Coordinates of C-alpha atoms in Angstrom, one line a residue:
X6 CA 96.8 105.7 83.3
X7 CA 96.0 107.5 86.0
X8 CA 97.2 111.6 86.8
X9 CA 96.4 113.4 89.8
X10 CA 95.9 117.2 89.4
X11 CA 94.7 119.6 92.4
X12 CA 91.3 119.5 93.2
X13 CA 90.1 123.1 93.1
X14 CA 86.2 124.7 93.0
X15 CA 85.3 124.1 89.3
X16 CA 85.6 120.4 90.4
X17 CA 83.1 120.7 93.6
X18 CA 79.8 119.8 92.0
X19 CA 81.2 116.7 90.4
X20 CA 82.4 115.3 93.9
X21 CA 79.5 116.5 95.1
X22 CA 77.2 114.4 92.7
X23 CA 78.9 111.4 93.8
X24 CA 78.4 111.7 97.3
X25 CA 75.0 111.1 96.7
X26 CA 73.7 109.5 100.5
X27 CA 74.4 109.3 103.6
X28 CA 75.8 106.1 103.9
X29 CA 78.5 106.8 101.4
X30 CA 79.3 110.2 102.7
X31 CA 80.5 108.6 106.1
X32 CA 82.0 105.5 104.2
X33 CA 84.3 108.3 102.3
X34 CA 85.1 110.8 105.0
X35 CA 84.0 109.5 108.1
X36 CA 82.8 112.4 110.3
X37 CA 84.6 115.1 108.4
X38 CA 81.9 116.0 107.0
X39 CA 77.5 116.2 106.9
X40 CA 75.2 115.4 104.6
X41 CA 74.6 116.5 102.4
X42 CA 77.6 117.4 100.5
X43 CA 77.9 121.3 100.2
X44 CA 80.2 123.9 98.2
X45 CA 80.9 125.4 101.5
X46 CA 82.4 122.4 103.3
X47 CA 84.1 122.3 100.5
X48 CA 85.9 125.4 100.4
X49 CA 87.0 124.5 104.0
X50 CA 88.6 121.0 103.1
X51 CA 90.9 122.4 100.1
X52 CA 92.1 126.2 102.4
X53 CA 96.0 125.6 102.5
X54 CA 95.9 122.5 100.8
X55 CA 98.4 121.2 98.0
X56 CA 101.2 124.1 99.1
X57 CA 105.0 122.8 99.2
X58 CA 105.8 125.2 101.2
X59 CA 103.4 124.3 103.7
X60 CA 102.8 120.4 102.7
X61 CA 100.3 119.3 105.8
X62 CA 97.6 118.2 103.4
X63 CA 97.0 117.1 99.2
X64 CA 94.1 116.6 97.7
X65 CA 93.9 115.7 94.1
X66 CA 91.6 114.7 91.6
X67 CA 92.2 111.4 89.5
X68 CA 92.0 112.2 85.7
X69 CA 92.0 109.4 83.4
X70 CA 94.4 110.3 81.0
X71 CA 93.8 109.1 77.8
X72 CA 89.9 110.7 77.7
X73 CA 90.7 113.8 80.3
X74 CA 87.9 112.7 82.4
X75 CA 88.0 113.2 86.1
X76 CA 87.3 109.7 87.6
X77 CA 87.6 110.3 91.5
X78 CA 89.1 111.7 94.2
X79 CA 92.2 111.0 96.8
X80 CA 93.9 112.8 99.5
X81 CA 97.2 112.6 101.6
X82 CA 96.9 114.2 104.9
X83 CA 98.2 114.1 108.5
X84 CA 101.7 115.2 106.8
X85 CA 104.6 115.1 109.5
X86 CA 107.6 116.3 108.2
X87 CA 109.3 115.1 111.7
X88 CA 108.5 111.7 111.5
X89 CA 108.3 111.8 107.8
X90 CA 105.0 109.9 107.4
X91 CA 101.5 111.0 105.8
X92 CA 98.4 109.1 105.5
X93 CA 95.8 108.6 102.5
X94 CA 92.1 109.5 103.5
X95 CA 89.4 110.3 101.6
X96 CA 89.6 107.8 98.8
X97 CA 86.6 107.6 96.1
X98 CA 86.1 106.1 92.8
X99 CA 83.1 108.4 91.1
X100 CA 80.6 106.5 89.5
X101 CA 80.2 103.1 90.0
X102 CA 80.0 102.0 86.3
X103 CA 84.3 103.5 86.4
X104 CA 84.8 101.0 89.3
X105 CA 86.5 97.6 89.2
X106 CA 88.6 98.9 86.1
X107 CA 92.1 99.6 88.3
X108 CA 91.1 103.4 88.5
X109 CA 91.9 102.6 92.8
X110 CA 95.3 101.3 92.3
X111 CA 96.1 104.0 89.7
X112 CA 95.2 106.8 92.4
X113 CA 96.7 104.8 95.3
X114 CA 100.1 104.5 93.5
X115 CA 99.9 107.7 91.8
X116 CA 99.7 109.2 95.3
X117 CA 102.5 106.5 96.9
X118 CA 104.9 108.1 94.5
X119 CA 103.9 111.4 95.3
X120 CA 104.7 110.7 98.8
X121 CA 107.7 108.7 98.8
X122 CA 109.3 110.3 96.3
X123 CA 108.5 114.1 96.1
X124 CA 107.6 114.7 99.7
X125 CA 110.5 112.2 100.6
X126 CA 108.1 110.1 103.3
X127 CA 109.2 107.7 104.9
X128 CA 105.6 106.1 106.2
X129 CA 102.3 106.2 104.6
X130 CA 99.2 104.7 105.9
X131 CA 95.5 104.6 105.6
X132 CA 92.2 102.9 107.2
X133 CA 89.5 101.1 105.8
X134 CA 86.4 99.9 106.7
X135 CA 86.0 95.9 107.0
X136 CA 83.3 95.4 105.3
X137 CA 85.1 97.6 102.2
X138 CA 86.6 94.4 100.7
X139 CA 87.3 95.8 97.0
X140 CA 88.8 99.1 98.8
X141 CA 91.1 96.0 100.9
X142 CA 92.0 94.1 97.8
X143 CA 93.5 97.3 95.7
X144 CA 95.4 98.7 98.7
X145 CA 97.1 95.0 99.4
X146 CA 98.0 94.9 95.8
X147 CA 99.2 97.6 95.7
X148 CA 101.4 97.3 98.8
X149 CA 100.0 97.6 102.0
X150 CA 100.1 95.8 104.6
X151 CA 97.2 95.0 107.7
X152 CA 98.4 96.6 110.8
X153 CA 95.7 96.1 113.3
X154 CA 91.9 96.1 113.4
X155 CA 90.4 99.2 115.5
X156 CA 87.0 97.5 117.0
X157 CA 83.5 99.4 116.3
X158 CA 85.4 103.1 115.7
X159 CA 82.1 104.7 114.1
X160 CA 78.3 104.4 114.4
X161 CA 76.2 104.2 111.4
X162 CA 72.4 104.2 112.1
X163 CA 72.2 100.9 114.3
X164 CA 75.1 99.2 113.4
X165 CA 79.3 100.0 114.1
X166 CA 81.8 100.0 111.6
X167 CA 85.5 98.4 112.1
X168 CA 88.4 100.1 110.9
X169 CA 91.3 98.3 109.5
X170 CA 94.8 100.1 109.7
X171 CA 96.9 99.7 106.8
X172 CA 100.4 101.1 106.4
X173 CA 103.3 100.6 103.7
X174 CA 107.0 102.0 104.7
X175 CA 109.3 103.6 101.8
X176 CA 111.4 100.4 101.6
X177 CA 108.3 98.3 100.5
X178 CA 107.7 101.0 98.0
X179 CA 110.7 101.1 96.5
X180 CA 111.2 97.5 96.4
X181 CA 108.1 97.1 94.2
X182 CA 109.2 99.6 91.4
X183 CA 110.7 98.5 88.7
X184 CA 114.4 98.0 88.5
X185 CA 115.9 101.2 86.4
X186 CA 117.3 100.3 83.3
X187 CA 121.1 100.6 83.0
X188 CA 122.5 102.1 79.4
X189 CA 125.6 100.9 79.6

């Protein structure tokens, strides 16, 4: 199973070893940040993050829970209390050997309930890139449906990148958790 818990400094260098080029960088945070990866950026992306007071941004670490070990990284951002609707970003699996084994979908729903349920949204959506097809596959099973295709949105060396816009609404959610059980 998959926990999220804050991501806080002690967990920079990890993140920061999994960045490891260029490509990857851009494929996880688009332009948000520049290679390579530094402790300083860093401390930028997490000031006034995770406050519930405040809740404009989250970002979490995924923890495997039965070992302990920190297995990648997952954000919800782009919070809008007035239209009650967030959107994930920044979504990363950390070494490649941990991928393929569900750890997506456990951060992806891990996070839908977050935001459905504690910060009561009533939207969530995320983009992908179209050539991400494993990234495509766990956020349709786990609920999401294609919205649109933005064209050539981002230049990487000679080539552009499409983006494709995903969204799931809190009705879809709920409708895909399991029925409570009634003690009666």
């Amino acid at each position: 199973m998959i926990v999220l818990e804050p991501f806080t400094p002690t967990d920079f260098p990890q993140l920061i070893d999994w960045v490891s080029d260029e490509r990857l960088m851009k494929e996880w945070s688009g332009s948000m940040f520049s290679f390579p990866l530094t402790e300083a950026g860093l401390t930028w992306y997490i000031e006034d993050s995770n406050n519930l007071e405040d809740p404009s941004v989250f970002i979490y670490k995924a923890v495997e829970s039965a070992t302990g070990t920190t297995v990648g990284h997952i954000s919800l951002g782009g919070i809008s209390q007035r239209d009650r609707a967030g959107r994930i970003t920044r979504v990363l699996v950390g070494h490649s050997t941990a991928r393929r084994r569900g750890i997506c979908q456990g951060m992806v729903k891990a996070l839908l309930r977050i935001g459905f349920e504690d910060l009561n949204l009533h939207r969530i959506s995320l983009g992908v890139y179209d050539f991400n097809h494993a990234a495509i596959n766990c956020y349709l099973k786990a609920g999401f449906q294609q919205e649109g295709v933005m064209r050539d949105v981002v230049r990487h060396d000679d080539e552009y990148w499409s983006l494709i816009e995903m969204g799931m609404l809190e009705d879809e959610w709920r409708a895909r958790q399991p029925a409570a059980i009634s003690h009666t």
